[in-house]
Amino acid sequence: MLNGNTIIEKFPNQTHCSEHSYSLHSVGLYITLTFSNGITMIWDKRTRLSVTLDPKWNNKICGLCGNSNGNVEDDLTTKENSLVTSSIEHGNTWKSMLSCSNVLNDTFPCDRNPYCLAWAQKKCALLKGSVFEPCHSKVDLMPYYDACVQEACACDMEGKYLGFCTAVAVYAEACNKEGACIHWRTPEICPVFCDYYNDPDECSWHYKPCGTITSKTCSDHYIGKKFSAILEGCI
């Protein structure tokens, strides 16, 4: 990605990567990059990048993101294959450069910017309110609320709205995966204006908070329900 544009480079001298080894799609508000080995990267074109793995990768990866076995209790496994309880200790073992000094203390965004805390808590109360109530019994709210507060504290001025919107969108997506479609965006709260894509005097593009069963790409290929049915956007 360069200056907001998607750049695709092909390396003809590298035999392990052919032009058929990946596919790039625009799905709703997101760009998805899927590799033939079962790894998919999803980017919201702003502050969020997530990686999704096919089940064949379960228990076959390691590192800062865990081992993808569905059990969060053993995700803090060090490079030496020891299970620890401290995220700092875990992270220090996975340094790519041993010359870098170890991190000694966690410093959270709301600790660095305490003046943002009240604003962040007020904004993120949206997750605890009636809008998301249909999801509260399906997806544990508190990890997402805590992340929302920290994200909202992380940036000053206009940037903090991006952190807040991203955090709420993550919870809404988790709710959708569990069958609770949440209509949470409004003209005042993280709006998405699909009218921009409509031709004059037409109204063919509309915002959908939970995507559709299938979405067409520009080449008229169908993307599977796996992503198009859970990703929000203009459809």
Tab-separated table of C-alpha atoms in Angstrom:
chain	number	residue	atom	x	y	z
A	1	MET	CA	0.000	0.000	0.000
A	2	LEU	CA	1.384	3.405	-0.949
A	3	ASN	CA	-0.335	6.718	-0.205
A	4	GLY	CA	-3.700	5.007	0.017
A	5	ASN	CA	-3.256	3.148	-3.261
A	6	THR	CA	-2.985	-0.600	-3.664
A	7	ILE	CA	0.258	-1.545	-5.369
A	8	ILE	CA	0.727	-5.056	-6.763
A	9	GLU	CA	4.206	-6.182	-7.715
A	10	LYS	CA	5.120	-9.408	-9.451
A	11	PHE	CA	8.570	-10.881	-9.203
A	12	PRO	CA	9.220	-13.083	-12.256
A	13	ASN	CA	12.495	-14.386	-10.851
A	14	GLN	CA	10.825	-15.850	-7.767
A	15	THR	CA	9.358	-19.212	-8.716
A	16	HIS	CA	7.480	-19.632	-5.430
A	17	CYS	CA	5.009	-16.860	-6.280
A	18	SER	CA	3.059	-16.877	-9.524
A	19	GLU	CA	0.385	-14.489	-10.750
A	20	HIS	CA	-2.199	-17.141	-9.876
A	21	SER	CA	-1.043	-17.506	-6.272
A	22	TYR	CA	-3.161	-14.643	-4.970
A	23	SER	CA	-6.421	-12.819	-5.636
A	24	LEU	CA	-7.252	-9.218	-4.777
A	25	HIS	CA	-10.847	-8.103	-4.251
A	26	SER	CA	-12.743	-5.055	-3.072
A	27	VAL	CA	-15.498	-6.225	-0.700
A	28	GLY	CA	-17.648	-3.519	0.846
A	29	LEU	CA	-15.380	-1.085	2.687
A	30	TYR	CA	-12.488	-3.535	2.602
A	31	ILE	CA	-9.709	-4.842	0.396
A	32	THR	CA	-9.112	-8.588	0.670
A	33	LEU	CA	-5.901	-10.251	-0.454
A	34	THR	CA	-6.209	-14.042	-0.538
A	35	PHE	CA	-3.247	-16.316	-1.159
A	36	SER	CA	-3.514	-19.818	-2.566
A	37	ASN	CA	-1.955	-21.209	0.628
A	38	GLY	CA	-5.067	-20.306	2.640
A	39	ILE	CA	-3.992	-16.982	4.148
A	40	THR	CA	-6.240	-13.934	3.708
A	41	MET	CA	-5.441	-10.351	4.648
A	42	ILE	CA	-8.319	-7.894	5.114
A	43	TRP	CA	-7.631	-4.136	5.144
A	44	ASP	CA	-10.191	-1.418	5.840
A	45	LYS	CA	-8.073	1.119	3.894
A	46	ARG	CA	-7.432	2.983	7.139
A	47	THR	CA	-6.233	1.684	10.510
A	48	ARG	CA	-7.179	-1.990	10.599
A	49	LEU	CA	-5.449	-4.980	9.046
A	50	SER	CA	-6.496	-8.506	9.977
A	51	VAL	CA	-5.221	-11.913	8.926
A	52	THR	CA	-7.503	-14.932	8.512
A	53	LEU	CA	-6.150	-18.461	8.226
A	54	ASP	CA	-7.730	-21.580	6.783
A	55	PRO	CA	-8.231	-24.401	9.323
A	56	LYS	CA	-5.271	-26.270	7.836
A	57	TRP	CA	-3.021	-23.749	9.617
A	58	ASN	CA	-4.402	-24.585	13.065
A	59	ASN	CA	-1.564	-25.369	15.470
A	60	LYS	CA	0.967	-24.891	12.666
A	61	ILE	CA	1.922	-21.274	13.289
A	62	CYS	CA	3.594	-19.432	16.132
A	63	GLY	CA	4.503	-15.900	17.101
A	64	LEU	CA	2.842	-12.782	18.447
A	65	CYS	CA	-0.589	-13.807	17.128
A	66	GLY	CA	-0.626	-17.214	18.795
A	67	ASN	CA	-0.960	-20.659	17.247
A	68	SER	CA	-4.471	-20.447	15.739
A	69	ASN	CA	-5.814	-23.493	17.549
A	70	GLY	CA	-8.946	-21.816	18.900
A	71	ASN	CA	-7.646	-21.807	22.478
A	72	VAL	CA	-6.581	-18.347	23.647
A	73	GLU	CA	-5.178	-19.806	26.865
A	74	ASP	CA	-1.983	-20.981	25.151
A	75	ASP	CA	-1.420	-18.052	22.795
A	76	LEU	CA	1.297	-16.546	25.000
A	77	THR	CA	3.854	-19.156	23.990
A	78	THR	CA	7.401	-17.851	23.751
A	79	LYS	CA	9.926	-18.450	21.021
A	80	GLU	CA	11.444	-21.107	23.298
A	81	ASN	CA	8.038	-22.865	23.414
A	82	SER	CA	7.344	-21.906	27.026
A	83	LEU	CA	3.905	-20.735	28.137
A	84	VAL	CA	3.959	-17.428	30.037
A	85	THR	CA	1.307	-15.177	31.538
A	86	SER	CA	2.890	-11.822	30.722
A	87	SER	CA	2.283	-10.332	27.284
A	88	ILE	CA	5.465	-8.267	27.720
A	89	GLU	CA	7.582	-11.356	28.364
A	90	HIS	CA	5.909	-13.085	25.437
A	91	GLY	CA	6.544	-10.175	23.082
A	92	ASN	CA	10.170	-9.761	24.108
A	93	THR	CA	10.995	-13.336	23.100
A	94	TRP	CA	9.772	-12.717	19.552
A	95	LYS	CA	12.011	-9.732	18.820
A	96	SER	CA	13.366	-9.843	15.284
A	97	MET	CA	16.560	-8.081	16.408
A	98	LEU	CA	18.235	-9.213	19.609
A	99	SER	CA	20.053	-5.886	19.775
A	100	CYS	CA	16.753	-4.176	20.607
A	101	SER	CA	16.235	-3.675	24.325
A	102	ASN	CA	13.408	-5.480	26.100
A	103	VAL	CA	10.159	-3.714	26.875
A	104	LEU	CA	9.794	-3.447	30.645
A	105	ASN	CA	6.394	-1.856	31.208
A	106	ASP	CA	3.047	-1.601	29.455
A	107	THR	CA	2.056	1.962	28.634
A	108	PHE	CA	-1.549	2.179	27.524
A	109	PRO	CA	-2.930	5.004	25.375
A	110	CYS	CA	-5.249	6.283	28.093
A	111	ASP	CA	-2.259	6.501	30.451
A	112	ARG	CA	-0.361	8.596	27.908
A	113	ASN	CA	-3.389	10.760	27.105
A	114	PRO	CA	-5.463	10.841	30.316
A	115	TYR	CA	-7.383	13.879	29.070
A	116	CYS	CA	-8.950	11.610	26.415
A	117	LEU	CA	-10.269	8.999	28.857
A	118	ALA	CA	-13.634	10.583	29.678
A	119	TRP	CA	-14.309	11.271	25.994
A	120	ALA	CA	-13.321	7.717	25.049
A	121	GLN	CA	-15.533	6.124	27.705
A	122	LYS	CA	-18.485	8.248	26.637
A	123	LYS	CA	-18.065	7.367	22.963
A	124	CYS	CA	-17.495	3.659	23.575
A	125	ALA	CA	-20.591	3.439	25.787
A	126	LEU	CA	-22.318	2.850	22.445
A	127	LEU	CA	-21.210	-0.779	22.710
A	128	LYS	CA	-22.981	-1.170	26.055
A	129	GLY	CA	-26.216	0.460	24.914
A	130	SER	CA	-29.420	-0.704	23.277
A	131	VAL	CA	-27.993	-0.594	19.745
A	132	PHE	CA	-25.756	-3.581	20.453
A	133	GLU	CA	-28.075	-5.290	22.937
A	134	PRO	CA	-29.022	-8.112	20.501
A	135	CYS	CA	-25.356	-9.106	20.479
A	136	HIS	CA	-24.549	-8.942	24.179
A	137	SER	CA	-25.608	-12.537	24.806
A	138	LYS	CA	-23.712	-13.788	21.743
A	139	VAL	CA	-20.318	-12.061	21.958
A	140	ASP	CA	-18.573	-10.996	25.169
A	141	LEU	CA	-18.710	-7.211	25.190
A	142	MET	CA	-15.946	-6.229	27.599
A	143	PRO	CA	-12.802	-7.087	25.572
A	144	TYR	CA	-14.186	-5.005	22.707
A	145	TYR	CA	-15.234	-2.160	25.005
A	146	ASP	CA	-11.802	-2.052	26.648
A	147	ALA	CA	-10.129	-2.076	23.230
A	148	CYS	CA	-12.463	0.681	22.055
A	149	VAL	CA	-11.521	2.931	24.976
A	150	GLN	CA	-7.810	2.399	24.389
A	151	GLU	CA	-8.145	2.950	20.641
A	152	ALA	CA	-10.106	6.142	21.211
A	153	CYS	CA	-7.400	7.368	23.598
A	154	ALA	CA	-4.594	6.475	21.205
A	155	CYS	CA	-4.851	9.405	18.826
A	156	ASP	CA	-5.274	13.128	19.253
A	157	MET	CA	-7.679	15.345	17.359
A	158	GLU	CA	-9.270	13.794	14.255
A	159	GLY	CA	-7.253	10.594	14.489
A	160	LYS	CA	-9.071	9.421	17.602
A	161	TYR	CA	-12.298	9.112	15.642
A	162	LEU	CA	-10.621	6.564	13.373
A	163	GLY	CA	-9.601	4.457	16.365
A	164	PHE	CA	-13.094	4.623	17.836
A	165	CYS	CA	-14.815	3.770	14.550
A	166	THR	CA	-12.447	0.893	13.864
A	167	ALA	CA	-12.989	-0.607	17.317
A	168	VAL	CA	-16.781	-0.424	17.056
A	169	ALA	CA	-16.677	-1.925	13.564
A	170	VAL	CA	-14.664	-4.880	14.889
A	171	TYR	CA	-17.322	-5.650	17.505
A	172	ALA	CA	-20.110	-5.248	14.952
A	173	GLU	CA	-18.336	-7.704	12.652
A	174	ALA	CA	-17.965	-10.217	15.489
A	175	CYS	CA	-21.685	-9.837	16.198
A	176	ASN	CA	-22.539	-10.422	12.560
A	177	LYS	CA	-20.523	-13.638	12.544
A	178	GLU	CA	-22.746	-14.849	15.385
A	179	GLY	CA	-25.954	-13.933	13.581
A	180	ALA	CA	-26.618	-10.489	15.081
A	181	CYS	CA	-26.591	-7.819	12.380
A	182	ILE	CA	-26.126	-4.433	14.057
A	183	HIS	CA	-27.124	-1.176	12.369
A	184	TRP	CA	-24.856	1.140	14.336
A	185	ARG	CA	-23.553	3.765	11.915
A	186	THR	CA	-25.474	7.038	11.650
A	187	PRO	CA	-24.832	10.402	9.959
A	188	GLU	CA	-23.285	11.469	13.283
A	189	ILE	CA	-21.487	8.253	14.270
A	190	CYS	CA	-18.816	7.010	11.852
A	191	PRO	CA	-20.954	7.652	8.749
A	192	VAL	CA	-20.504	5.895	5.427
A	193	PHE	CA	-21.876	7.833	2.474
A	194	CYS	CA	-22.628	5.481	-0.398
A	195	ASP	CA	-24.313	8.222	-2.447
A	196	TYR	CA	-20.873	9.203	-3.686
A	197	TYR	CA	-20.841	6.121	-5.921
A	198	ASN	CA	-24.232	6.777	-7.496
A	199	ASP	CA	-24.573	8.388	-10.903
A	200	PRO	CA	-26.662	11.569	-11.079
A	201	ASP	CA	-30.370	10.861	-10.564
A	202	GLU	CA	-29.625	7.248	-9.621
A	203	CYS	CA	-29.722	5.476	-6.291
A	204	SER	CA	-28.232	2.051	-6.887
A	205	TRP	CA	-25.558	2.026	-4.154
A	206	HIS	CA	-26.679	1.576	-0.549
A	207	TYR	CA	-24.901	0.968	2.736
A	208	LYS	CA	-25.264	-2.557	4.115
A	209	PRO	CA	-23.989	-3.167	7.662
A	210	CYS	CA	-23.630	-6.902	7.143
A	211	GLY	CA	-22.816	-7.358	3.480
A	212	THR	CA	-24.591	-9.795	1.202
A	213	ILE	CA	-24.427	-13.517	0.573
A	214	THR	CA	-22.245	-12.995	-2.483
A	215	SER	CA	-20.555	-9.966	-3.983
A	216	LYS	CA	-19.361	-9.574	-7.544
A	217	THR	CA	-15.902	-8.389	-8.411
A	218	CYS	CA	-15.160	-6.179	-11.387
A	219	SER	CA	-14.375	-9.279	-13.436
A	220	ASP	CA	-17.810	-10.693	-12.559
A	221	HIS	CA	-16.440	-13.460	-10.357
A	222	TYR	CA	-18.203	-14.327	-7.144
A	223	ILE	CA	-16.473	-14.050	-3.798
A	224	GLY	CA	-17.559	-16.719	-1.340
A	225	LYS	CA	-19.985	-16.085	1.465
A	226	LYS	CA	-17.087	-16.359	3.916
A	227	PHE	CA	-16.185	-12.670	3.529
A	228	SER	CA	-18.878	-10.909	1.514
A	229	ALA	CA	-21.609	-11.871	3.985
A	230	ILE	CA	-19.828	-10.399	7.005
A	231	LEU	CA	-18.080	-7.290	5.686
A	232	GLU	CA	-19.988	-4.026	5.664
A	233	GLY	CA	-19.948	-1.545	2.823
A	234	CYS	CA	-21.646	0.075	-0.146
A	235	ILE	CA	-23.493	-2.542	-2.173
